[in-house]
Amino acid sequence: MTENENTSNDPIIICEDVHKWFDDFHVLKGITTTFKKGEKAVICGPSGSGKSTFIRTINRLEEHQRGTIIVDGIELTNDLRNINLIRQEVGMVFQQFNLFPHLSNLKNITLGPIRVRKLSKRKAEEEALALLERMGIADQAYKYPSEISGGQQQRVAIARALAMEPKIMLFDEPTSALDPEMISEVLDVMRELAHSGMTMLVVTHEMGFAREVADRVMFFDEGVVVEEAVPADFFDNPQHERTKLFISQTLQH
Amino acid sequence: MHHASNTMAQNSTKIPFWRDTRVLQVLFQILFLLGVFLLAGILYANMLKGLDNLGLNLKLDFLRNEAGFDVSDTVIEYDPSNTYLKAFIVGVLNTLRVSLLGILCATVLGLFIGISRLSTNWLVRNIAATYIEIFRNIPLLLQILFWYTVFGSLPAARESINLFDTVFINNRSIYFPSLQQTAGISSWVGYFYAAAILSVISIFVLALIFHRKQVERMEEGDDIGYFTHVTRAAKWSIVPVFFIVAIIGWFLAPESPFVLGRPELQRFNVEGGIRFSAGFISLLIALSVYTSAFIAEVVRSGIQAVSKGQREAARAVGLSTGQTLRLIILPQAVPIIIPPLTSQYLNLAKNSSLATAAGYDDLFRIGSTILTQAGKAIPVFAMVMANYLIISLTTSAAMNWYNRWVNRFNR
């Protein structure tokens, strides 16, 4: 499947000169970019470069202080109604999974659909079981998060985000907290999701995944986008010194 | 190989007992306990001898004597001609009343203020912080006297403050409406029993129906617990069947089985309704407010102990702030809160012995009166202490049970 089949030209996320400060620390220094419907963007960069903060501003887990972010036609402001609408359109997967430990895997997934989408319990459970089937872990539905492996937990977390039927999925270093042998099972699920046409913004150090799946790789450093390009150009022909250094350091091991 | 088994044999058999830690540990514990019992025995024998010299004894038969003193605010009926034992029971019940109500009020207040303490709203957050710092840092005795003084400055009985003809307050008491039985009660009780029997039948029938589905779901690997169908049957029986029959019975009875007895202001005093003394109310307010400040801090630390990622994940699936608190944060905070909350409950129950300051006749105050009148210091003190011990241990046991129940899913 090529990028043309499921990437349209309609923009779904528009960022215009986005700035963010943590007290005196200037984390994002004017990010301007547009993501198209169905686009897969991989965001990489050294730690502290603002890459996680950037995707967290897109569902307003972090507030930006200057500039505009428009997600699917809704501008992110302090309007509570807009924030709630955005959160239903944007799913998020965290580095530490953040599953709810007091709820079974199935209930982790059905909570949002029942409480926010107002589905019946039966309908929500049907959908959740179908999602777990898709993630390859249908047999773990009635266990608790603490009873399954990290790779399985992250797949439950992906199912939980998908259960809200989002238009956009944000992944914040989804494989960084996993043991090496579990990384591929999570990447497989993300690859399948990418082929289904989902718009995805992925912060990751998995360069193999980026090369294979991404339409665009963005390199963040010190709060700015230093370089962005299609994976082939980005990895084989980087323009900036910092990008070259980062790629050589990342690919060394 | 031979060498290894040789050393092992040496370890298990050849240590002389005065060097064997296992023997020594047990030995020292036995010696210590013997010492404690010996000391206690000497003290007890000495006390008996001393009491004998004074012409006193430890017998409890004085409890059958007439008390002769009045108690102003009681849960059960009591008059001065009753025995010391009855007076003592009145004291126990008074302590239980103020402790249980105090625990209830302090928990509700504390939960509310603890959550407010973490509000994103500046004003709410700082009002909660001020409340906590004021009431946590003023001695409880002072707070009891403060509320008692506030009560004392209210109008006298004949000019009682009248709140909507329902609640009356004066400098001695506060009156609330009370439920009073009428002649209609006897026929309503019939419907009440009928309701109970019908809902039990309904539970059995529904449980049988639900049982088949239960078996199916469990065969599918659904870990829903064996008695889920019984609880579901109970829910669907008790709520509709019991309540509907009981409510229909209420209206079919010749006369409403209970009426609201409102207090009325007479010429010199308030009559009817249910009366609480100023001492009780000021003690209750002081205990609740003082303890709620501590409970608020317990609640706050429990909520903060739940990781930030949980809140973010809840917000990311679209839950509102209230839903996040109720469905995600509190269920995880409660198991953390329970142990320190238990010690706050125990503190409240024991602090209720400051009732004397407000002139409320609790266990300690009545115990002191009996002690002075009957001159039986040791038995009375022992009884009072035993009662506080029982109250505290029961509270602990109940909270431990609740803790296990709350943690039943944390594996």
mmCIF file of N, CA, C and O in Angstrom, chain B residues 218-253:
data_model
loop_
_atom_site.group_PDB
_atom_site.id
_atom_site.type_symbol
_atom_site.label_atom_id
_atom_site.label_comp_id
_atom_site.label_asym_id
_atom_site.label_seq_id
_atom_site.Cartn_x
_atom_site.Cartn_y
_atom_site.Cartn_z
ATOM 1 N N MET B 218 -19.188 -17.697 32.016
ATOM 2 C CA MET B 218 -17.988 -18.213 32.661
ATOM 3 C C MET B 218 -17.293 -19.223 31.764
ATOM 4 O O MET B 218 -16.074 -19.314 31.755
ATOM 5 N N GLU B 219 -18.101 -19.963 30.966
ATOM 6 C CA GLU B 219 -17.488 -20.907 30.034
ATOM 7 C C GLU B 219 -16.719 -20.170 28.950
ATOM 8 O O GLU B 219 -15.738 -20.671 28.411
ATOM 9 N N GLU B 220 -17.160 -18.925 28.649
ATOM 10 C CA GLU B 220 -16.438 -18.123 27.664
ATOM 11 C C GLU B 220 -15.161 -17.530 28.252
ATOM 12 O O GLU B 220 -14.435 -16.808 27.589
ATOM 13 N N GLY B 221 -14.918 -17.781 29.529
ATOM 14 C CA GLY B 221 -13.678 -17.294 30.139
ATOM 15 C C GLY B 221 -13.847 -15.958 30.831
ATOM 16 O O GLY B 221 -12.884 -15.312 31.211
ATOM 17 N N ASP B 222 -15.093 -15.524 31.006
ATOM 18 C CA ASP B 222 -15.358 -14.240 31.646
ATOM 19 C C ASP B 222 -15.199 -14.389 33.156
ATOM 20 O O ASP B 222 -15.920 -15.143 33.793
ATOM 21 N N ASP B 223 -14.232 -13.680 33.714
ATOM 22 C CA ASP B 223 -13.938 -13.809 35.144
ATOM 23 C C ASP B 223 -14.831 -12.869 35.930
ATOM 24 O O ASP B 223 -14.420 -11.804 36.357
ATOM 25 N N ILE B 224 -16.119 -13.249 36.108
ATOM 26 C CA ILE B 224 -17.041 -12.303 36.724
ATOM 27 C C ILE B 224 -17.395 -12.701 38.144
ATOM 28 O O ILE B 224 -18.189 -12.045 38.787
ATOM 29 N N GLY B 225 -16.819 -13.780 38.655
ATOM 30 C CA GLY B 225 -17.104 -14.153 40.033
ATOM 31 C C GLY B 225 -18.349 -15.008 40.105
ATOM 32 O O GLY B 225 -19.318 -14.785 39.375
ATOM 33 N N TYR B 226 -18.355 -16.002 40.990
ATOM 34 C CA TYR B 226 -19.405 -16.998 40.967
ATOM 35 C C TYR B 226 -20.760 -16.447 41.396
ATOM 36 O O TYR B 226 -21.799 -16.886 40.929
ATOM 37 N N PHE B 227 -20.775 -15.458 42.301
ATOM 38 C CA PHE B 227 -22.054 -15.030 42.866
ATOM 39 C C PHE B 227 -22.649 -13.816 42.181
ATOM 40 O O PHE B 227 -23.599 -13.237 42.657
ATOM 41 N N THR B 228 -22.063 -13.426 41.037
ATOM 42 C CA THR B 228 -22.567 -12.258 40.333
ATOM 43 C C THR B 228 -24.055 -12.367 40.049
ATOM 44 O O THR B 228 -24.799 -11.413 40.207
ATOM 45 N N HIS B 229 -24.517 -13.572 39.663
ATOM 46 C CA HIS B 229 -25.938 -13.700 39.328
ATOM 47 C C HIS B 229 -26.816 -13.496 40.550
ATOM 48 O O HIS B 229 -27.910 -12.977 40.447
ATOM 49 N N VAL B 230 -26.321 -13.876 41.727
ATOM 50 C CA VAL B 230 -27.114 -13.685 42.943
ATOM 51 C C VAL B 230 -27.216 -12.194 43.269
ATOM 52 O O VAL B 230 -28.296 -11.684 43.559
ATOM 53 N N THR B 231 -26.074 -11.480 43.180
ATOM 54 C CA THR B 231 -26.122 -10.037 43.478
ATOM 55 C C THR B 231 -27.003 -9.316 42.470
ATOM 56 O O THR B 231 -27.764 -8.424 42.825
ATOM 57 N N ARG B 232 -26.916 -9.749 41.198
ATOM 58 C CA ARG B 232 -27.757 -9.098 40.184
ATOM 59 C C ARG B 232 -29.226 -9.358 40.474
ATOM 60 O O ARG B 232 -30.058 -8.459 40.397
ATOM 61 N N ALA B 233 -29.548 -10.604 40.853
ATOM 62 C CA ALA B 233 -30.931 -10.948 41.165
ATOM 63 C C ALA B 233 -31.419 -10.111 42.342
ATOM 64 O O ALA B 233 -32.527 -9.590 42.339
ATOM 65 N N ALA B 234 -30.538 -9.943 43.349
ATOM 66 C CA ALA B 234 -30.916 -9.165 44.527
ATOM 67 C C ALA B 234 -31.196 -7.718 44.141
ATOM 68 O O ALA B 234 -32.171 -7.113 44.584
ATOM 69 N N LYS B 235 -30.332 -7.172 43.266
ATOM 70 C CA LYS B 235 -30.496 -5.783 42.846
ATOM 71 C C LYS B 235 -31.830 -5.602 42.146
ATOM 72 O O LYS B 235 -32.563 -4.662 42.414
ATOM 73 N N TRP B 236 -32.155 -6.547 41.246
ATOM 74 C CA TRP B 236 -33.386 -6.411 40.477
ATOM 75 C C TRP B 236 -34.619 -6.807 41.267
ATOM 76 O O TRP B 236 -35.735 -6.615 40.814
ATOM 77 N N SER B 237 -34.441 -7.442 42.455
ATOM 78 C CA SER B 237 -35.603 -7.811 43.259
ATOM 79 C C SER B 237 -35.871 -6.767 44.322
ATOM 80 O O SER B 237 -36.981 -6.270 44.458
ATOM 81 N N ILE B 238 -34.828 -6.431 45.077
ATOM 82 C CA ILE B 238 -35.033 -5.562 46.226
ATOM 83 C C ILE B 238 -35.500 -4.187 45.781
ATOM 84 O O ILE B 238 -36.475 -3.650 46.300
ATOM 85 N N VAL B 239 -34.842 -3.623 44.773
ATOM 86 C CA VAL B 239 -35.205 -2.269 44.380
ATOM 87 C C VAL B 239 -36.655 -2.190 43.921
ATOM 88 O O VAL B 239 -37.461 -1.508 44.550
ATOM 89 N N PRO B 240 -37.049 -2.944 42.861
ATOM 90 C CA PRO B 240 -38.449 -2.766 42.449
ATOM 91 C C PRO B 240 -39.457 -3.422 43.392
ATOM 92 O O PRO B 240 -40.344 -2.744 43.895
ATOM 93 N N VAL B 241 -39.299 -4.724 43.657
ATOM 94 C CA VAL B 241 -40.339 -5.453 44.391
ATOM 95 C C VAL B 241 -40.518 -4.902 45.796
ATOM 96 O O VAL B 241 -41.594 -4.466 46.187
ATOM 97 N N PHE B 242 -39.428 -4.857 46.551
ATOM 98 C CA PHE B 242 -39.530 -4.469 47.948
ATOM 99 C C PHE B 242 -40.059 -3.044 48.084
ATOM 100 O O PHE B 242 -41.013 -2.788 48.799
ATOM 101 N N PHE B 243 -39.431 -2.123 47.355
ATOM 102 C CA PHE B 243 -39.807 -0.725 47.541
ATOM 103 C C PHE B 243 -41.218 -0.438 47.050
ATOM 104 O O PHE B 243 -41.965 0.285 47.700
ATOM 105 N N ILE B 244 -41.594 -1.069 45.915
ATOM 106 C CA ILE B 244 -42.940 -0.787 45.402
ATOM 107 C C ILE B 244 -43.992 -1.286 46.388
ATOM 108 O O ILE B 244 -44.915 -0.551 46.753
ATOM 109 N N VAL B 245 -43.829 -2.530 46.884
ATOM 110 C CA VAL B 245 -44.819 -3.059 47.829
ATOM 111 C C VAL B 245 -44.835 -2.217 49.102
ATOM 112 O O VAL B 245 -45.892 -1.850 49.613
ATOM 113 N N ALA B 246 -43.647 -1.857 49.598
ATOM 114 C CA ALA B 246 -43.585 -1.073 50.829
ATOM 115 C C ALA B 246 -44.239 0.291 50.634
ATOM 116 O O ALA B 246 -44.936 0.794 51.520
ATOM 117 N N ILE B 247 -44.061 0.895 49.442
ATOM 118 C CA ILE B 247 -44.639 2.218 49.207
ATOM 119 C C ILE B 247 -46.151 2.118 49.027
ATOM 120 O O ILE B 247 -46.915 2.920 49.577
ATOM 121 N N ILE B 248 -46.591 1.063 48.264
ATOM 122 C CA ILE B 248 -48.046 0.879 48.117
ATOM 123 C C ILE B 248 -48.676 0.694 49.495
ATOM 124 O O ILE B 248 -49.697 1.307 49.813
ATOM 125 N N GLY B 249 -48.024 -0.134 50.334
ATOM 126 C CA GLY B 249 -48.519 -0.379 51.690
ATOM 127 C C GLY B 249 -48.659 0.909 52.478
ATOM 128 O O GLY B 249 -49.624 1.112 53.209
ATOM 129 N N TRP B 250 -47.700 1.814 52.293
ATOM 130 C CA TRP B 250 -47.700 3.104 52.989
ATOM 131 C C TRP B 250 -49.011 3.840 52.726
ATOM 132 O O TRP B 250 -49.645 4.374 53.622
ATOM 133 N N PHE B 251 -49.449 3.809 51.419
ATOM 134 C CA PHE B 251 -50.651 4.557 51.073
ATOM 135 C C PHE B 251 -51.920 3.779 51.395
ATOM 136 O O PHE B 251 -52.962 4.364 51.637
ATOM 137 N N LEU B 252 -51.854 2.426 51.377
ATOM 138 C CA LEU B 252 -53.043 1.630 51.668
ATOM 139 C C LEU B 252 -53.348 1.583 53.160
ATOM 140 O O LEU B 252 -54.488 1.370 53.548
ATOM 141 N N ALA B 253 -52.335 1.761 53.996
ATOM 142 C CA ALA B 253 -52.556 1.741 55.441
ATOM 143 C C ALA B 253 -53.574 2.820 55.804
ATOM 144 O O ALA B 253 -53.609 3.881 55.171
#
